[in-house]
Coordinates of C-alpha atoms and ligand atoms in Angstrom, one line a residue:
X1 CA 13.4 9.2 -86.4
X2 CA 12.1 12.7 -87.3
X3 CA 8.9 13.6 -85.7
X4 CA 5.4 14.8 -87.9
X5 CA 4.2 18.0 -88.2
X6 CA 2.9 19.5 -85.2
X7 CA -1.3 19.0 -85.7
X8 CA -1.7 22.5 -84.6
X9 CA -2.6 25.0 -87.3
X10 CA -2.7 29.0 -86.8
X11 CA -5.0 31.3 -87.6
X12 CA -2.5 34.1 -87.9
X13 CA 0.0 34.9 -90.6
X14 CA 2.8 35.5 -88.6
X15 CA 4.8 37.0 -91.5
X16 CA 2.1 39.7 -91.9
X17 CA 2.5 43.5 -91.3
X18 CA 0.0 45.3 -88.5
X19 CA -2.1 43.4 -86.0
X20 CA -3.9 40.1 -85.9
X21 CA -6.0 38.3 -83.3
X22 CA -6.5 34.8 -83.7
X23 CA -5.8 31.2 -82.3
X24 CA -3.4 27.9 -82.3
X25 CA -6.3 25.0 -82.9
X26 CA -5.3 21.9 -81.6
X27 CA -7.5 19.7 -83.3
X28 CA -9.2 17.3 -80.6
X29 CA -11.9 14.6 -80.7
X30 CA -13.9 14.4 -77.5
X31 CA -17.6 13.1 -76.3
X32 CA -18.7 16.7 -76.1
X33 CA -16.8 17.8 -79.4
X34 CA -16.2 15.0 -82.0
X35 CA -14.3 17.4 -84.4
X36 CA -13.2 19.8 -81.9
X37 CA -10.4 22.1 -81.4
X38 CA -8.6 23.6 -78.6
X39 CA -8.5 27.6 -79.7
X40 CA -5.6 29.1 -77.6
X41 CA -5.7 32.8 -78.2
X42 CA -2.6 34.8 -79.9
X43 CA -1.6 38.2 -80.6
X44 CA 0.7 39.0 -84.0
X45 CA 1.9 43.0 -83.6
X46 CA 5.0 43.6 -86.4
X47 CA 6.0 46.5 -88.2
X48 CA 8.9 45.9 -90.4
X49 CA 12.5 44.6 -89.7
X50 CA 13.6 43.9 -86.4
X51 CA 14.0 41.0 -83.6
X52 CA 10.7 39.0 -82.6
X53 CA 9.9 39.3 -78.8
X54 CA 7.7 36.1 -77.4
X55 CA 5.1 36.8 -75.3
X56 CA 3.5 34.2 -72.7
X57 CA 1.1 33.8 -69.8
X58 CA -0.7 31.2 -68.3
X59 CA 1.7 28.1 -68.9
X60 CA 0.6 27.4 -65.8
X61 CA -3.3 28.2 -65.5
X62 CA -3.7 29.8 -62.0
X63 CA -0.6 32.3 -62.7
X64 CA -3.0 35.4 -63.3
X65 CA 0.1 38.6 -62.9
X66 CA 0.9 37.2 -66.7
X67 CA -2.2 36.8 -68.0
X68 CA -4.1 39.3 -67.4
X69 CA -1.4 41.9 -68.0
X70 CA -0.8 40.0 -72.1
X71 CA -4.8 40.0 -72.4
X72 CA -4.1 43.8 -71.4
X73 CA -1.3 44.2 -74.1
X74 CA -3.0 42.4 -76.5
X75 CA -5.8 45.3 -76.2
X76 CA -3.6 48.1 -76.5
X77 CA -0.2 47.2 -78.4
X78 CA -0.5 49.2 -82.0
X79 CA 1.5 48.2 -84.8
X80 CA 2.8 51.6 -85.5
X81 CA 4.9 51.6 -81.9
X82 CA 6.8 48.0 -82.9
X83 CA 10.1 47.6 -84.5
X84 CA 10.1 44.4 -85.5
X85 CA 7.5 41.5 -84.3
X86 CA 5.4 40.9 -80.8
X87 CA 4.0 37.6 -80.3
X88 CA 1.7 37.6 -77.5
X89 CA 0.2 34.1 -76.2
X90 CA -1.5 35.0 -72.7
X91 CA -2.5 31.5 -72.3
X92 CA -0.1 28.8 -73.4
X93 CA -2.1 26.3 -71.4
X94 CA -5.5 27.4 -72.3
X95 CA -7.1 24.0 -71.2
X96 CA -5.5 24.9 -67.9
X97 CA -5.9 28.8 -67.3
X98 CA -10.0 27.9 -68.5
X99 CA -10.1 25.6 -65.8
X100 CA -8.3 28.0 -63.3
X101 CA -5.5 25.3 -62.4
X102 CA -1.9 24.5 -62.6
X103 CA -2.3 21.5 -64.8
X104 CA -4.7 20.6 -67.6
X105 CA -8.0 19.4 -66.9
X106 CA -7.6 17.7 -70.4
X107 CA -4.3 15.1 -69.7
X108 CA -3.4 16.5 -66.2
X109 CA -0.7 17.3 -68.3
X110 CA 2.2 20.3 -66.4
X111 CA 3.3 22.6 -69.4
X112 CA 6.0 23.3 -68.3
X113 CA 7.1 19.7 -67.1
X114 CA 6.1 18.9 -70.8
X115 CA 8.6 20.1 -73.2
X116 CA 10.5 19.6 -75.6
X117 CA 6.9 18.1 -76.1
X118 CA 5.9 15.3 -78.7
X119 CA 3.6 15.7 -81.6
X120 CA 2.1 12.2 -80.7
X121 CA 1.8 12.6 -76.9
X122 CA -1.4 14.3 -75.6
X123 CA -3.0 17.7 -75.7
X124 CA 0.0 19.2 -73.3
X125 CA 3.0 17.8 -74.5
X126 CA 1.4 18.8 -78.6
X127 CA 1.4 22.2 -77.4
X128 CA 5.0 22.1 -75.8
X129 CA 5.8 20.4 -79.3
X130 CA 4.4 23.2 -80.9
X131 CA 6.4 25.8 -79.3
X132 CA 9.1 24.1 -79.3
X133 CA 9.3 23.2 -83.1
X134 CA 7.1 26.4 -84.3
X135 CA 7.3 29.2 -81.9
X136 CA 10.8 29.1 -80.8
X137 CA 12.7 29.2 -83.6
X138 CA 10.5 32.5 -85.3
X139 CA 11.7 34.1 -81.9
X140 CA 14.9 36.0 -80.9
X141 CA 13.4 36.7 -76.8
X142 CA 11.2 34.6 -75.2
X143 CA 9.7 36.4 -71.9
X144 CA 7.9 33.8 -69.5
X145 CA 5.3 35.1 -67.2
X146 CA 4.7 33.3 -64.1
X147 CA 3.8 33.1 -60.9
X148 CA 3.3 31.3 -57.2
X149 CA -0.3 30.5 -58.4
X150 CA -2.8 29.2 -56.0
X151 CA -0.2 27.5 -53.9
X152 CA 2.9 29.7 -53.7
X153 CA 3.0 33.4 -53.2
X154 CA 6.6 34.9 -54.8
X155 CA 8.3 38.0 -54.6
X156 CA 8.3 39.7 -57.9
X157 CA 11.7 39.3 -59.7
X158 CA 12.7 38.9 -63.3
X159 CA 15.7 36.0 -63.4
X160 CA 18.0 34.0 -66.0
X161 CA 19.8 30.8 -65.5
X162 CA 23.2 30.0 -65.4
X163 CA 24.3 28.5 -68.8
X164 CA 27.3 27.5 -71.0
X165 CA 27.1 29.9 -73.3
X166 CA 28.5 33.3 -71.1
X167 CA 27.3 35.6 -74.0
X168 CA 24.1 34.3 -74.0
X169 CA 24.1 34.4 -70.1
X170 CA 24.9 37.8 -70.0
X171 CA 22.2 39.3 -72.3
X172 CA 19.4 37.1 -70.5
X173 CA 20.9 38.5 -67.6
X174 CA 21.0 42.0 -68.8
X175 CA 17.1 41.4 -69.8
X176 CA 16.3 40.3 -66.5
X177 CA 17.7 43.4 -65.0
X178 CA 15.7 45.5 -67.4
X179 CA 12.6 43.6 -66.7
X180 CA 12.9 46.3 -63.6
X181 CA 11.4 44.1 -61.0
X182 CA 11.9 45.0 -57.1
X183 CA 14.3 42.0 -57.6
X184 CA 16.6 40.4 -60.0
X185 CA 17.8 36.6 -59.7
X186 CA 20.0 34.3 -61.0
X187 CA 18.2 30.8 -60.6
X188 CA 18.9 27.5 -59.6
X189 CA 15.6 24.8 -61.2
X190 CA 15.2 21.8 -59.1
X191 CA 14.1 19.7 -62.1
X192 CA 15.7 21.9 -65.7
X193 CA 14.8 18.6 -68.1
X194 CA 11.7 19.4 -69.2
X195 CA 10.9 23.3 -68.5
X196 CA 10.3 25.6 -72.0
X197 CA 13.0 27.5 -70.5
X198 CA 15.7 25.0 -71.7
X199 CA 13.5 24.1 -74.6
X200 CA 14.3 27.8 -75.6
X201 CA 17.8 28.3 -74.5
X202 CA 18.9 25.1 -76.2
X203 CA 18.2 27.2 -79.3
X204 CA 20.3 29.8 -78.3
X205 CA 17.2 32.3 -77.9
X206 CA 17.6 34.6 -75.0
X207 CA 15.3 33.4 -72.2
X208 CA 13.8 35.8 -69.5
X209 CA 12.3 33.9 -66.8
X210 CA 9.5 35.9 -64.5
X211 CA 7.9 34.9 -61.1
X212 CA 5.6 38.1 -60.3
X213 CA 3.2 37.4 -57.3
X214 CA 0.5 34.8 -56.8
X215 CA -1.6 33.6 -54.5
X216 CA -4.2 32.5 -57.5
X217 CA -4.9 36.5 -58.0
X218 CA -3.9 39.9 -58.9
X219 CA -2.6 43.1 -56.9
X220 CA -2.6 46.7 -58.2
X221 CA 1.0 46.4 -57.3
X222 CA 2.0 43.3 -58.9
X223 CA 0.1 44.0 -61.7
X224 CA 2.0 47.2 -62.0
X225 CA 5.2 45.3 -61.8
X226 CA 4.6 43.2 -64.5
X227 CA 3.2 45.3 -67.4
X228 CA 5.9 47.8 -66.6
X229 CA 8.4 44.8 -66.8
X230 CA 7.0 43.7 -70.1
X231 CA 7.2 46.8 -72.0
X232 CA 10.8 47.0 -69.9
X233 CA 12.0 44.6 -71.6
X234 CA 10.8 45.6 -75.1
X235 CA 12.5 48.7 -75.0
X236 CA 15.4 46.8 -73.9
X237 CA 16.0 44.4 -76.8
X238 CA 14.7 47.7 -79.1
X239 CA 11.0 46.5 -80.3
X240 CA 9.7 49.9 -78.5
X241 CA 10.8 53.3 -78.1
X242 CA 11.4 54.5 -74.5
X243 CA 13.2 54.8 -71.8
X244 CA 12.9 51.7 -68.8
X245 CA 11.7 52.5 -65.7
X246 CA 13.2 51.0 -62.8
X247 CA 11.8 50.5 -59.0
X248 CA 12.6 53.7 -56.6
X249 CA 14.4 51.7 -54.5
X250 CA 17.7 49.8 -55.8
X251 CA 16.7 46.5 -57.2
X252 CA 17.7 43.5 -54.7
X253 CA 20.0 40.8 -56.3
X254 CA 19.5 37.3 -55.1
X255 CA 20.8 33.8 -55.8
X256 CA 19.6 30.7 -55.6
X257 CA 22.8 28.2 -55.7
X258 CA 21.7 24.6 -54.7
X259 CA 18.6 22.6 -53.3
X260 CA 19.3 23.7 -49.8
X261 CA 17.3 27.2 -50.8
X262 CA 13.7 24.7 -50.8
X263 CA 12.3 24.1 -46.9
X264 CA 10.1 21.2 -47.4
X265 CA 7.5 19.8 -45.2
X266 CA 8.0 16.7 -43.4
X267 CA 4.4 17.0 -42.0
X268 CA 0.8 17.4 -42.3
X269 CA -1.2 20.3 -40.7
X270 CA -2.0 23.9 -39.7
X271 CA 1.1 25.8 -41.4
X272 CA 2.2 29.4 -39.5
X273 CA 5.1 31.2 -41.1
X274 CA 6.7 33.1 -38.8
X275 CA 8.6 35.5 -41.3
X276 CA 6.8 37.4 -44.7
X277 CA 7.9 37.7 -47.7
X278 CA 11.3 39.8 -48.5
X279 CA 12.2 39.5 -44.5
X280 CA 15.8 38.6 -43.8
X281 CA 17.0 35.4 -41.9
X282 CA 19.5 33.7 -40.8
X283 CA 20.8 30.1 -40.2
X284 CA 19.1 28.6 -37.5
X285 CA 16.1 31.3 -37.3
X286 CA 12.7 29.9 -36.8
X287 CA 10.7 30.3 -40.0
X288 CA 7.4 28.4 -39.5
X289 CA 5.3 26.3 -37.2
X290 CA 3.5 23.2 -38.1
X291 CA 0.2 22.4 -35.6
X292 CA -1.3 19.1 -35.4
X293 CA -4.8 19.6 -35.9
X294 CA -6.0 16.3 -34.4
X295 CA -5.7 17.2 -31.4
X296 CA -5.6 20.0 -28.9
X297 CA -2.1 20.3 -26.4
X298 CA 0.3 19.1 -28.6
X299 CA 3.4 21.8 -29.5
X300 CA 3.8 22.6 -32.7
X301 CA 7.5 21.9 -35.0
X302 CA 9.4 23.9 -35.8
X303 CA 10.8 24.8 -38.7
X304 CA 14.4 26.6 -38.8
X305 CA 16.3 28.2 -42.2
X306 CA 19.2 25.7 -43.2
X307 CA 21.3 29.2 -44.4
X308 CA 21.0 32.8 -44.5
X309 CA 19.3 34.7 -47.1
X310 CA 15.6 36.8 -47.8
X311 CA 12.5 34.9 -48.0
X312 CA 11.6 34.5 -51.6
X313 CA 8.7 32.5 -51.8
X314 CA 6.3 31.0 -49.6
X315 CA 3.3 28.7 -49.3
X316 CA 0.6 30.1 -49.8
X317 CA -2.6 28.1 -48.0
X318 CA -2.7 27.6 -44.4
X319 CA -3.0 23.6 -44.9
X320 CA 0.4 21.6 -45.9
X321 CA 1.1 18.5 -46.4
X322 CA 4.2 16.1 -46.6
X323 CA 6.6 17.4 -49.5
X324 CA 5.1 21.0 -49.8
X325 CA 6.7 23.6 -50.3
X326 CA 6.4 26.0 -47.5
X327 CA 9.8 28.6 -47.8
X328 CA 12.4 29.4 -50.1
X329 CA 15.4 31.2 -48.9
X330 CA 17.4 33.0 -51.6
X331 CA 20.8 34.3 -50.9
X332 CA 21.3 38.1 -51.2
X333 CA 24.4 39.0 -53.6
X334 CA 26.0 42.5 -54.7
X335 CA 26.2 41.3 -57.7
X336 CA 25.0 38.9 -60.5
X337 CA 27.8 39.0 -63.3
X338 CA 29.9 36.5 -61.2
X339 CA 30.7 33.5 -63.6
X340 CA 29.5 30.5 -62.4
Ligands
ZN1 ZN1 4.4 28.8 -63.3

């Protein structure tokens, strides 16, 4: 059975020439707004022919590297430096990123747990629908800021999956590179289903996938990372004129090949990692203590790395429970073209 139109209407004509600033409204009917909308913001740059580069932040609301550097873009892009079309959504959760959380304070809905979404489901999975359906398909590059948010702090690295179609492997792969990040990673997804990464490769688009700090802020240095990386990658697929600027140091390849890469908790307490972020480990190193805080005299656990690699990502508050997250261990690789 075919689905019905998405309900969300744009402001923007997308086939226009120049600049427009305007919203996707979600029509919603509410105790505080009985004919209501929900107005995410979006940015529409084009200047003639040429491929159309898709834009987004804030699919998850506390991811603020991605946001703030589209609201920054969105400010400063001019039509007359674009060949072709730039489509910038800084917010594709904008119930969420309003709220300053991962999920939406409207459905509890998870974005990007959402897709291919469903015109009939509620206000998260009609805006998955939406770019599945709508925004997808007008786009040639979809880029896909994100971050650790308020839980996870990540090391900045611009990554593709591994897919069936090589070519199409290969040029997200290239993208990823040019995205110019301190690292570069070919990524295993615990859970692939439902992500708008797969709801965008299954349409053959090329899909650059982005994890650029967190913490639930903004550094100088991140920030610097990711609007570099942005307008990397635009001169890469040819929507700007430039040249791409890559780190000083060589970029760091890492691979993330199975589950064994997550260290989850199996308890509840004070959480001490005992490594940072980009240190090297090794099998068997300890990587984190977790203290009992009910009571005083009792020795912490220990947590050890199940394989060699670089700290990639790690939790970010002090407190953990039971099935956090609290390490990833990438491995490091010379090179990313293998074929798997
Ligand atoms: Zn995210």
């Amino acid at each position: 059975m075919s689905k019905r139109p998405s309900p969300i209407s744009a402001t923007v004509d997308f086939d226009a020439e120049g600049i427009q600033h305007g919203f996707l409204k979600l029509p919603i009917s509410t105790n505080e707004s009985a004919w209501g909308a929900v107005m995410i913001p979006v940015t529409v740059v084009k200047n003639g022919s040429g491929p159309t580069a898709l834009l987004t932040g804030g699919n998850h609301g506390d991811e603020y590297e991605g946001i703030t550097a589209l609201l920054k873009l969105a400010n400063t892009l001019t039509p007359e430096r674009v060949h072709g079309r730039v489509i910038i959504v800084p917010m594709m959760n904008t119930p969420a990123a309003m709220a300053g959380t991962r999920t939406s304070p409207m459905d509890d809905g998870n974005l990007n747990r959402s897709f291919p979404g469903d015109p009939d489901g509620g206000v998260t999975e009609q805006i998955a629908d939406y770019f599945t359906r709508v925004m997808v398909p007008m786009s040639d590059i979809v880029v896909d800021l994100h971050s650790g948010g308020r839980t996870l702090d990540i090391l900045p690295f611009g990554a593709a999956h591994v897919l069936p179609d090589k070519d199409q492997q290969r040029q997200a792969l290239e993208g990823a590179k040019a995205f110019g990040a301190p690292y570069a990673m070919k990524m295993f997804e615990l859970d692939a289903a439902r992500l708008f990464d797969t709801a965008v490769e299954s349409q053959g688009k090329i899909f650059i996938a982005t994890e650029l700090g967190g913490g639930g802020s903004t550094t100088p240095e991140r920030m610097a990372i990711t609007e570099r990386g942005i307008s990397n990658c635009l001169i890469h697929y040819g929507l700007l004129d430039g040249e791409i600027e890559l780190p000083d140091e060589p970029q760091v390849y890492v691979d993330m090949p199975d589950a064994s890469c997550y260290v989850q908790s199996e308890h509840t307490g004070l959480l001490e990692l005992t490594l940072g972020l980009g240190d090297r480990v090794r099998q068997g190193d300890a990587i984190a203590r977790i203290y009992d805080m009910t009571r005083t005299g009792a020795s912490p656990v220990i947590y050890r790395a199940e394989r060699d690699g670089l700290l990639v990502a790690r939790r970010f508050p002090s407190l953990v429970n039971m099935g956090d997250t609290i390490a990833v261990i990438a491995e490091v690789v010379e090179s990313l073209d293998g074929d798997q």
